Amino acid sequence: MPGLRPLRRLAVVAASTAAALSLAAPAAWAGPAPVTHLDLNRYLGTWYQLAAVPQFFNLNCARDTHAEYALDPQGNVSVHNSCTTWAGTPNEITGTATVSDPVTEAQLHVSFPGVPTQDQLYGQPNYIVTSLGPDYSWALVTDPHRISGFVLARTRTLDADEWRSVRAAIGAAGENDCLYLTSPTTSGVETVAPLCTA
């Protein structure tokens, strides 16, 4: 029937378009990729926050935001976050991180008792290590939706080459370094500014 030929052509075009979109969609909507392997024992210890995408829970922190990670008796990671507030007083919170991705060990679920939406010990990853510096000197952390972002380092400062590597890692993770604000630290950066201008 001649009248069906245009409909068949339209169906073929629609099917081809749908197939192309289905192939492109996972790449376009995929979350940030974790590092291929995180050595959890090397990752433990003290990390200083040098830049971050502002979040409601860290707006009270004026400077010296840092985290202490250690193994707890259950084999999970104890998390102790602390900072100095704008009033000059200490602020801290303690939680637990559980590994959600046993293949890379670079995707974890971090929980804090008593914090709404974050009080469950187990759950979907909300802490993804997407890049690491040599010898675990710095780390880039985000979440599956790229809402958060943290530049962590073993020291309170990074040199120019390390910052270039961090900015490249932010771009590779599908984030914008202008959304990251520098975090003041004693003996480090003293101002809050978009990372793309710092």
XYZ file of N, CA, C and O in Angstrom:
792
model
N 0.847 -1.183 0.000
C 0.000 0.000 0.000
C 0.892 1.246 0.000
O 1.677 1.455 0.900
N 0.774 2.103 -1.023
C 1.636 3.257 -1.164
C 1.556 4.212 0.020
O 2.522 4.845 0.391
N 0.385 4.324 0.631
C 0.239 5.266 1.731
C 1.064 4.902 2.953
O 1.324 5.728 3.799
N 1.472 3.640 3.062
C 2.230 3.211 4.233
C 3.721 3.495 4.107
O 4.436 3.484 5.082
N 4.186 3.735 2.828
C 5.622 3.937 2.644
C 6.168 5.118 3.460
O 7.171 4.976 4.140
N 5.542 6.295 3.446
C 6.047 7.406 4.255
C 6.032 7.075 5.749
O 6.931 7.457 6.492
N 5.007 6.339 6.189
C 4.935 5.969 7.600
C 6.070 5.019 7.966
O 6.653 5.121 9.039
N 6.384 4.087 7.033
C 7.490 3.161 7.302
C 8.801 3.918 7.398
O 9.625 3.642 8.258
N 8.980 4.887 6.447
C 10.202 5.688 6.493
C 10.295 6.462 7.805
O 11.339 6.531 8.429
N 9.175 7.028 8.234
C 9.143 7.772 9.494
C 9.463 6.850 10.672
O 10.198 7.219 11.582
N 8.935 5.641 10.611
C 9.202 4.682 11.685
C 10.680 4.322 11.727
O 11.269 4.203 12.806
N 11.292 4.152 10.548
C 12.720 3.821 10.500
C 13.551 4.970 11.062
O 14.480 4.771 11.842
N 13.197 6.215 10.645
C 13.923 7.384 11.150
C 13.756 7.488 12.667
O 14.721 7.716 13.398
N 12.529 7.287 13.151
C 12.273 7.384 14.595
C 13.054 6.314 15.350
O 13.653 6.573 16.400
N 13.069 5.094 14.795
C 13.800 4.002 15.456
C 15.297 4.283 15.468
O 15.981 4.048 16.468
N 15.817 4.814 14.348
C 17.247 5.139 14.283
C 17.602 6.241 15.278
O 18.629 6.178 15.952
N 16.728 7.262 15.353
C 16.969 8.355 16.291
C 16.932 7.853 17.724
O 17.783 8.203 18.537
N 15.948 7.007 18.040
C 15.841 6.466 19.394
C 17.066 5.638 19.740
O 17.596 5.714 20.855
N 17.543 4.848 18.775
C 18.734 4.027 19.024
C 19.948 4.909 19.278
O 20.742 4.647 20.184
N 20.082 5.972 18.482
C 21.222 6.873 18.670
C 21.151 7.556 20.031
O 22.157 7.682 20.727
N 19.948 7.982 20.418
C 19.799 8.639 21.713
C 20.069 7.679 22.852
O 20.658 8.033 23.865
N 19.637 6.414 22.691
C 19.867 5.451 23.771
C 21.344 5.163 23.943
O 21.810 4.888 25.033
N 22.102 5.242 22.839
C 23.546 5.033 22.947
C 24.223 6.245 23.568
O 25.188 6.116 24.317
N 23.710 7.442 23.281
C 24.341 8.659 23.781
C 23.937 8.955 25.225
O 24.694 9.542 25.967
N 22.729 8.542 25.623
C 22.216 8.917 26.936
C 23.094 8.486 28.100
O 23.349 9.283 28.993
N 23.583 7.235 28.136
C 24.380 6.868 29.303
C 25.594 7.765 29.500
O 25.916 8.134 30.613
N 26.275 8.142 28.415
C 27.453 9.006 28.551
C 27.042 10.399 29.019
O 27.708 11.006 29.831
N 25.906 10.890 28.491
C 25.488 12.237 28.822
C 25.003 12.342 30.279
O 25.185 13.357 30.913
N 24.381 11.270 30.784
C 23.779 11.340 32.107
C 24.540 10.528 33.153
O 24.118 10.429 34.285
N 25.653 9.941 32.778
C 26.404 9.127 33.723
C 26.973 10.002 34.833
O 27.332 11.150 34.621
N 27.035 9.422 36.024
C 27.632 10.136 37.141
C 29.140 10.198 36.981
O 29.716 9.571 36.086
N 29.815 10.952 37.846
C 31.272 11.055 37.762
C 31.922 9.700 38.018
O 31.477 8.943 38.892
N 32.954 9.406 37.278
C 33.635 8.120 37.424
C 34.576 8.148 38.619
O 35.314 9.119 38.822
N 34.564 7.087 39.435
C 35.528 7.023 40.527
C 36.908 6.660 39.999
O 37.048 6.202 38.855
N 37.935 6.877 40.812
C 39.259 6.390 40.436
C 39.172 4.871 40.309
O 38.285 4.233 40.890
N 40.079 4.281 39.548
C 39.988 2.838 39.292
C 40.184 2.008 40.549
O 39.625 0.927 40.677
N 40.964 2.516 41.498
C 41.115 1.817 42.769
C 41.582 2.790 43.839
O 42.521 3.556 43.624
N 40.900 2.751 44.978
C 41.287 3.568 46.125
C 41.863 2.645 47.192
O 41.194 1.718 47.648
N 43.117 2.881 47.552
C 43.731 2.141 48.650
C 43.253 2.804 49.935
O 43.759 3.855 50.335
N 42.263 2.190 50.564
C 41.618 2.814 51.712
C 42.602 3.078 52.852
O 42.517 4.106 53.533
N 43.552 2.180 53.043
C 44.525 2.388 54.117
C 45.383 3.627 53.867
O 45.705 4.366 54.796
N 45.742 3.875 52.606
C 46.523 5.069 52.273
C 45.668 6.329 52.380
O 46.195 7.422 52.595
N 44.366 6.168 52.214
C 43.466 7.322 52.233
C 43.152 7.791 53.652
O 42.738 8.924 53.857
N 43.361 6.933 54.628
C 43.081 7.300 56.011
C 44.012 8.428 56.462
O 45.053 8.667 55.855
N 43.631 9.103 57.532
C 44.464 10.172 58.073
C 43.789 11.529 57.948
O 42.572 11.635 57.835
N 44.595 12.566 57.948
C 44.094 13.944 57.933
C 44.049 14.508 56.522
O 45.001 14.363 55.763
N 42.933 15.150 56.195
C 42.764 15.842 54.929
C 42.278 17.264 55.207
O 41.333 17.459 55.972
N 42.913 18.239 54.569
C 42.494 19.636 54.688
C 41.646 20.019 53.482
O 41.999 19.701 52.341
N 40.532 20.700 53.731
C 39.688 21.186 52.639
C 40.268 22.495 52.125
O 40.328 23.484 52.845
N 40.688 22.499 50.851
C 41.274 23.706 50.261
C 40.300 24.448 49.349
O 40.507 25.617 49.047
N 39.260 23.756 48.905
C 38.210 24.388 48.097
C 36.986 23.481 48.138
O 37.108 22.268 48.348
N 35.820 24.075 47.936
C 34.594 23.279 47.968
C 33.460 24.008 47.273
O 33.445 25.240 47.208
N 32.502 23.231 46.757
C 31.240 23.792 46.295
C 30.426 24.056 47.566
O 30.230 23.134 48.367
N 29.984 25.285 47.810
C 29.304 25.595 49.081
C 28.094 24.700 49.326
O 27.296 24.448 48.424
N 28.001 24.208 50.548
C 26.880 23.388 50.994
C 26.339 23.976 52.288
O 27.083 24.616 53.043
N 25.073 23.729 52.562
C 24.461 24.325 53.764
C 25.196 23.919 55.029
O 25.319 24.695 55.970
N 25.736 22.686 55.058
C 26.340 22.200 56.296
C 27.726 22.785 56.562
O 28.240 22.663 57.668
N 28.361 23.409 55.553
C 29.682 23.979 55.837
C 29.711 25.506 55.747
O 30.779 26.102 55.801
N 28.539 26.129 55.638
C 28.500 27.588 55.577
C 28.933 28.219 56.898
O 29.347 29.375 56.942
N 28.836 27.451 57.986
C 29.230 27.956 59.299
C 30.749 27.951 59.469
O 31.264 28.545 60.404
N 31.445 27.261 58.568
C 32.896 27.125 58.693
C 33.605 28.294 58.013
O 33.435 28.526 56.820
N 34.411 29.009 58.781
C 35.142 30.153 58.245
C 36.531 29.761 57.764
O 37.030 30.311 56.790
N 37.160 28.779 58.439
C 38.528 28.423 58.089
C 38.920 27.074 58.697
O 38.239 26.544 59.562
N 40.048 26.584 58.222
C 40.670 25.365 58.755
C 39.722 24.172 58.815
O 39.685 23.430 59.796
N 38.957 23.996 57.752
C 38.080 22.827 57.656
C 38.932 21.607 57.319
O 39.712 21.633 56.369
N 38.811 20.581 58.112
C 39.582 19.365 57.837
C 38.849 18.126 58.341
O 37.893 18.229 59.121
N 39.294 16.974 57.855
C 38.677 15.699 58.208
C 39.737 14.729 58.687
O 40.867 14.730 58.193
N 39.344 13.901 59.635
C 40.198 12.815 60.120
C 39.477 11.508 59.812
O 38.344 11.304 60.253
N 40.128 10.638 59.035
C 39.560 9.344 58.687
C 40.379 8.241 59.353
O 41.615 8.259 59.298
N 39.681 7.273 59.955
C 40.355 6.141 60.590
C 39.437 4.921 60.495
O 38.214 5.062 60.341
N 40.010 3.735 60.579
C 39.194 2.523 60.592
C 38.568 2.345 61.967
O 39.235 2.528 62.990
N 37.289 1.975 61.988
C 36.642 1.696 63.264
C 36.637 0.181 63.513
O 37.058 -0.593 62.640
N 36.207 -0.279 64.673
C 36.250 -1.710 64.986
C 35.451 -2.587 64.020
O 35.723 -3.778 63.885
N 34.450 -2.009 63.345
C 33.642 -2.776 62.385
C 34.273 -2.837 61.000
O 33.739 -3.461 60.091
N 35.394 -2.164 60.821
C 36.044 -2.138 59.512
C 35.547 -1.036 58.609
O 35.935 -0.957 57.441
N 34.661 -0.176 59.131
C 34.219 0.994 58.377
C 35.171 2.153 58.661
O 36.124 2.019 59.422
N 34.907 3.301 58.041
C 35.763 4.462 58.231
C 35.073 5.451 59.164
O 33.955 5.903 58.888
N 35.718 5.758 60.279
C 35.191 6.812 61.145
C 35.563 8.165 60.538
O 36.666 8.348 60.019
N 34.618 9.082 60.578
C 34.782 10.409 59.969
C 34.641 11.458 61.065
O 33.624 11.496 61.769
N 35.648 12.289 61.216
C 35.567 13.393 62.174
C 35.895 14.687 61.433
O 37.052 14.936 61.087
N 34.858 15.470 61.136
C 35.018 16.734 60.426
C 35.029 17.877 61.437
O 34.213 17.897 62.369
N 35.937 18.831 61.251
C 35.978 19.975 62.160
C 36.429 21.221 61.412
O 37.038 21.143 60.337
N 36.111 22.374 61.998
C 36.495 23.656 61.414
C 36.415 24.728 62.484
O 35.963 24.487 63.606
N 36.828 25.924 62.134
C 36.662 27.104 62.991
C 35.546 27.952 62.399
O 35.550 28.239 61.196
N 34.581 28.337 63.211
C 33.425 29.090 62.730
C 33.776 30.558 62.546
O 34.853 31.023 62.919
N 32.829 31.326 61.996
C 33.004 32.759 61.809
C 33.122 33.485 63.150
O 33.676 34.580 63.225
N 32.620 32.852 64.221
C 32.731 33.443 65.549
C 34.041 33.046 66.233
O 34.290 33.443 67.368
N 34.857 32.254 65.549
C 36.126 31.841 66.104
C 36.042 30.631 67.023
O 37.008 30.297 67.709
N 34.898 29.967 67.033
C 34.710 28.805 67.902
C 34.858 27.517 67.093
O 34.668 27.503 65.871
N 35.177 26.398 67.757
C 35.293 25.131 67.036
C 33.921 24.567 66.686
O 32.947 24.771 67.402
N 33.861 23.876 65.561
C 32.640 23.205 65.109
C 33.048 21.828 64.613
O 34.028 21.701 63.877
N 32.339 20.780 65.012
C 32.727 19.438 64.588
C 31.530 18.512 64.506
O 30.481 18.766 65.095
N 31.717 17.441 63.751
C 30.692 16.418 63.611
C 31.397 15.090 63.344
O 32.451 15.057 62.706
N 30.809 14.022 63.842
C 31.394 12.694 63.689
C 30.413 11.784 62.962
O 29.205 11.805 63.245
N 30.929 11.002 62.034
C 30.085 10.089 61.280
C 30.837 8.839 60.882
O 31.917 8.546 61.402
N 30.252 8.124 59.934
C 30.827 6.858 59.473
C 30.706 6.765 57.957
O 29.678 7.143 57.390
N 31.753 6.261 57.323
C 31.719 6.010 55.877
C 31.807 4.506 55.642
O 32.646 3.825 56.227
N 30.900 4.001 54.801
C 30.925 2.591 54.430
C 31.169 2.497 52.932
O 30.653 3.318 52.157
N 31.944 1.516 52.524
C 32.265 1.346 51.111
C 31.045 0.806 50.376
O 30.507 -0.242 50.728
N 30.585 1.530 49.350
C 29.430 1.113 48.552
C 29.848 0.369 47.293
O 29.035 -0.292 46.671
N 31.093 0.529 46.897
C 31.596 -0.027 45.640
C 32.822 -0.889 45.949
O 33.933 -0.382 46.038
N 32.630 -2.213 46.127
C 33.759 -3.070 46.491
C 34.781 -3.258 45.372
O 35.880 -3.732 45.621
N 34.438 -2.863 44.151
C 35.373 -3.023 43.027
C 36.471 -1.967 43.100
O 37.661 -2.278 43.080
N 36.087 -0.699 43.197
C 37.081 0.377 43.244
C 37.361 0.841 44.680
O 38.397 1.422 44.941
N 36.407 0.615 45.569
C 36.441 1.118 46.948
C 36.505 2.647 46.997
O 36.822 3.227 48.030
N 36.207 3.290 45.873
C 36.298 4.747 45.789
C 34.938 5.423 45.872
O 34.844 6.646 45.766
N 33.864 4.636 46.061
C 32.536 5.197 46.250
C 32.045 4.760 47.625
O 31.945 3.559 47.901
N 31.749 5.750 48.458
C 31.356 5.454 49.826
C 30.042 6.148 50.176
O 29.632 7.106 49.508
N 29.409 5.627 51.216
C 28.216 6.268 51.769
C 28.606 6.826 53.130
O 28.988 6.070 54.025
N 28.525 8.149 53.273
C 28.885 8.806 54.530
C 27.609 9.165 55.270
O 26.691 9.764 54.695
N 27.546 8.792 56.542
C 26.355 9.076 57.351
C 26.744 9.794 58.627
O 27.859 9.625 59.144
N 25.814 10.618 59.107
C 26.009 11.361 60.358
C 24.759 11.181 61.214
O 23.677 11.616 60.809
N 24.880 10.529 62.362
C 23.706 10.325 63.218
C 23.017 11.638 63.567
O 23.668 12.632 63.890
N 21.704 11.632 63.440
C 20.921 12.815 63.794
C 20.796 13.853 62.702
O 20.079 14.835 62.871
N 21.487 13.645 61.578
C 21.392 14.599 60.471
C 20.347 14.090 59.478
O 20.500 13.000 58.925
N 19.254 14.833 59.263
C 18.207 14.381 58.345
C 18.778 14.030 56.970
O 19.635 14.734 56.451
N 18.305 12.948 56.415
C 18.679 12.390 55.104
C 20.098 11.819 55.091
O 20.506 11.245 54.098
N 20.839 11.944 56.196
C 22.195 11.397 56.235
C 22.441 10.538 57.466
O 23.576 10.338 57.865
N 21.351 10.024 58.073
C 21.515 9.306 59.333
C 21.503 7.784 59.186
O 21.595 7.072 60.187
N 21.410 7.280 57.953
C 21.423 5.832 57.734
C 22.840 5.358 57.480
O 23.552 5.919 56.636
N 23.261 4.292 58.182
C 24.631 3.804 58.063
C 24.945 3.322 56.648
O 26.038 3.554 56.135
N 23.984 2.651 56.018
C 24.207 2.123 54.672
C 23.269 2.818 53.688
O 22.163 3.217 54.032
N 23.736 2.943 52.451
C 22.921 3.571 51.425
C 23.703 3.757 50.148
O 24.815 3.232 49.993
N 23.114 4.510 49.238
C 23.764 4.782 47.963
C 25.007 5.655 48.177
O 25.074 6.405 49.146
N 25.975 5.566 47.272
C 27.172 6.404 47.418
C 26.818 7.891 47.430
O 25.974 8.338 46.656
N 27.437 8.631 48.319
C 27.315 10.095 48.315
C 28.693 10.754 48.441
O 28.798 11.956 48.647
N 29.739 9.927 48.284
C 31.128 10.399 48.399
C 31.932 9.601 47.382
O 32.149 8.399 47.565
N 32.290 10.256 46.280
C 33.016 9.577 45.202
C 34.378 10.240 45.025
O 34.455 11.441 44.749
N 35.429 9.466 45.190
C 36.775 9.980 44.935
C 37.017 9.849 43.438
O 37.140 8.750 42.903
N 37.034 10.987 42.745
C 37.131 10.969 41.290
C 38.553 11.155 40.781
O 38.844 10.856 39.624
N 39.434 11.684 41.630
C 40.819 11.883 41.207
C 41.716 11.952 42.434
O 41.289 12.401 43.504
N 42.952 11.493 42.250
C 43.938 11.502 43.327
C 45.262 12.025 42.805
O 45.668 11.698 41.687
N 45.946 12.804 43.607
C 47.279 13.257 43.252
C 48.309 12.185 43.541
O 48.007 11.182 44.201
N 49.517 12.377 43.062
C 50.593 11.418 43.333
C 50.771 11.226 44.840
O 50.695 12.177 45.604
N 50.979 9.996 45.234
C 51.192 9.684 46.654
C 50.032 10.148 47.530
O 50.225 10.449 48.723
N 48.829 10.222 46.918
C 47.644 10.617 47.680
C 47.852 11.979 48.350
O 47.427 12.206 49.468
N 48.503 12.882 47.623
C 48.772 14.217 48.169
C 47.545 15.122 48.108
O 47.416 16.054 48.903
N 46.636 14.876 47.162
C 45.374 15.607 47.084
C 44.303 14.682 46.509
O 44.618 13.655 45.899
N 43.054 15.055 46.737
C 41.932 14.248 46.245
C 40.797 15.173 45.830
O 40.603 16.239 46.414
N 40.067 14.749 44.812
C 38.849 15.439 44.401
C 37.681 14.512 44.714
O 37.670 13.357 44.292
N 36.710 15.032 45.453
C 35.562 14.245 45.886
C 34.282 14.939 45.448
O 34.155 16.166 45.561
N 33.321 14.163 44.946
C 32.018 14.713 44.595
C 30.956 13.662 44.898
O 31.216 12.702 45.635
N 29.767 13.828 44.354
C 28.680 12.870 44.583
C 28.089 12.478 43.232
O 28.453 13.060 42.202
N 27.197 11.488 43.189
C 26.674 11.015 41.895
C 26.000 12.090 41.051
O 25.946 11.980 39.827
N 25.465 13.132 41.687
C 24.751 14.191 40.956
C 25.586 15.457 40.764
O 25.092 16.451 40.239
N 26.838 15.417 41.205
C 27.761 16.559 41.082
C 27.232 17.810 41.795
O 27.512 18.936 41.393
N 26.472 17.619 42.865
C 25.965 18.758 43.621
C 27.038 19.280 44.564
O 27.154 20.475 44.798
N 27.827 18.364 45.106
C 28.890 18.749 46.025
C 30.246 18.589 45.349
O 30.361 17.949 44.300
N 31.258 19.148 45.966
C 32.611 18.998 45.461
C 33.604 19.480 46.499
O 33.376 20.510 47.146
N 34.671 18.710 46.690
C 35.666 19.050 47.697
C 37.059 18.791 47.147
O 37.326 17.725 46.596
N 37.939 19.772 47.310
C 39.358 19.588 47.030
C 40.027 19.380 48.380
O 40.031 20.286 49.223
N 40.554 18.187 48.585
C 41.195 17.843 49.850
C 42.686 17.654 49.617
O 43.104 17.208 48.549
N 43.474 17.984 50.622
C 44.928 17.828 50.493
C 45.518 17.430 51.835
O 44.945 17.703 52.897
N 46.673 16.797 51.777
C 47.370 16.393 53.001
C 48.016 17.587 53.701
O 48.289 17.537 54.890
N 48.254 18.629 52.933
C 48.861 19.846 53.492
C 47.882 21.004 53.316
O 46.878 20.888 52.612
N 48.205 22.129 53.928
C 47.303 23.288 53.880
C 47.457 24.108 52.603
O 46.742 25.079 52.405
N 48.392 23.751 51.753
C 48.611 24.465 50.492
C 48.957 23.472 49.387
O 49.391 22.347 49.660
N 48.741 23.902 48.154
C 49.184 23.155 46.979
C 50.001 24.108 46.116
O 49.763 25.318 46.123
N 50.937 23.560 45.349
C 51.705 24.440 44.461
C 50.947 24.640 43.150
O 49.884 24.041 42.924
N 51.470 25.482 42.294
C 50.778 25.862 41.055
C 50.508 24.662 40.164
O 49.419 24.543 39.572
N 51.466 23.738 40.048
C 51.261 22.552 39.213
C 50.159 21.667 39.776
O 49.343 21.115 39.030
N 50.122 21.534 41.100
C 49.073 20.710 41.717
C 47.697 21.335 41.500
O 46.727 20.632 41.212
N 47.612 22.668 41.601
C 46.333 23.323 41.356
C 45.882 23.138 39.898
O 44.695 22.959 39.625
N 46.842 23.160 38.967
C 46.479 22.910 37.570
C 45.905 21.505 37.420
O 44.922 21.292 36.700
N 46.510 20.547 38.094
C 46.018 19.164 38.038
C 44.632 19.056 38.660
O 43.761 18.343 38.148
N 44.412 19.778 39.755
C 43.097 19.769 40.407
C 42.039 20.342 39.477
O 40.954 19.764 39.313
N 42.338 21.484 38.834
C 41.360 22.095 37.922
C 41.049 21.172 36.750
O 39.894 21.068 36.316
N 42.065 20.501 36.232
C 41.844 19.545 35.138
C 40.964 18.393 35.619
O 40.083 17.921 34.887
N 41.179 17.933 36.843
C 40.374 16.841 37.400
C 38.922 17.264 37.588
O 38.002 16.476 37.348
N 38.710 18.521 38.004
C 37.343 19.030 38.153
C 36.627 19.018 36.806
O 35.480 18.582 36.692
N 37.313 19.482 35.764
C 36.720 19.451 34.425
C 36.449 18.034 33.955
O 35.396 17.760 33.373
N 37.380 17.118 34.218
C 37.211 15.730 33.802
C 36.041 15.068 34.519
O 35.409 14.151 33.984
N 35.723 15.549 35.719
C 34.595 15.002 36.478
C 33.265 15.611 36.048
O 32.213 15.277 36.593
N 33.314 16.524 35.060
C 32.090 17.142 34.569
C 31.601 18.291 35.435
O 30.420 18.643 35.403
N 32.518 18.892 36.193
C 32.152 20.007 37.057
C 32.836 21.284 36.590
O 33.741 21.251 35.759
N 32.408 22.406 37.167
C 32.921 23.726 36.808
C 33.748 24.258 37.971
O 33.226 24.416 39.083
N 35.032 24.564 37.737
C 35.871 25.018 38.839
C 35.480 26.403 39.359
O 35.890 26.794 40.452
N 34.648 27.139 38.605
C 34.174 28.427 39.106
C 33.135 28.258 40.218
O 32.865 29.204 40.971
N 32.541 27.075 40.333
C 31.578 26.819 41.397
C 32.260 26.455 42.709
O 31.630 26.448 43.760
N 33.542 26.129 42.636
C 34.316 25.826 43.837
C 34.846 27.128 44.437
O 35.397 27.960 43.716
N 34.691 27.294 45.743
C 35.252 28.440 46.444
C 36.436 27.980 47.283
O 36.391 26.913 47.900
N 37.485 28.780 47.303
C 38.641 28.438 48.120
C 38.267 28.469 49.602
O 37.396 29.235 50.026
N 38.911 27.611 50.372
C 38.644 27.498 51.805
C 39.852 28.021 52.575
O 40.931 27.421 52.482
N 39.703 29.121 53.315
C 40.849 29.665 54.048
C 41.426 28.665 55.051
O 40.678 27.955 55.737
N 42.752 28.599 55.091
C 43.446 27.751 56.048
C 44.620 28.525 56.636
O 45.220 29.360 55.960
N 44.928 28.231 57.877
C 46.090 28.837 58.506
C 47.336 28.430 57.736
O 47.531 27.253 57.439
N 48.162 29.389 57.368
C 49.384 29.175 56.569
C 49.075 28.801 55.121
O 49.951 28.345 54.395
N 47.834 28.988 54.720
C 47.446 28.691 53.339
C 46.716 29.867 52.723
O 47.004 31.019 53.035
N 45.771 29.594 51.850
C 44.956 30.636 51.221
C 44.128 31.328 52.295
O 43.531 30.678 53.158
N 44.075 32.644 52.248
C 43.381 33.406 53.291
C 42.048 33.987 52.822
O 41.323 34.580 53.628
N 41.725 33.853 51.541
C 40.520 34.473 51.016
C 39.560 33.427 50.457
O 39.973 32.321 50.099
N 38.295 33.809 50.379
C 37.280 32.981 49.736
C 37.055 33.554 48.348
O 36.685 34.723 48.192
N 37.323 32.757 47.327
C 37.188 33.228 45.952
C 36.906 32.047 45.040
O 37.273 30.906 45.376
N 36.249 32.263 43.897
C 36.040 31.157 42.948
C 37.392 30.582 42.546
O 38.351 31.316 42.262
N 37.461 29.263 42.519
C 38.727 28.607 42.221
C 39.246 28.981 40.838
O 40.471 29.069 40.625
N 38.356 29.264 39.904
C 38.788 29.605 38.552
C 39.490 30.950 38.497
O 40.184 31.260 37.500
N 39.360 31.765 39.541
C 40.014 33.082 39.548
C 41.168 33.142 40.545
O 41.884 34.130 40.593
N 41.306 32.106 41.355
C 42.327 32.135 42.428
C 43.706 31.830 41.868
O 43.865 31.156 40.876
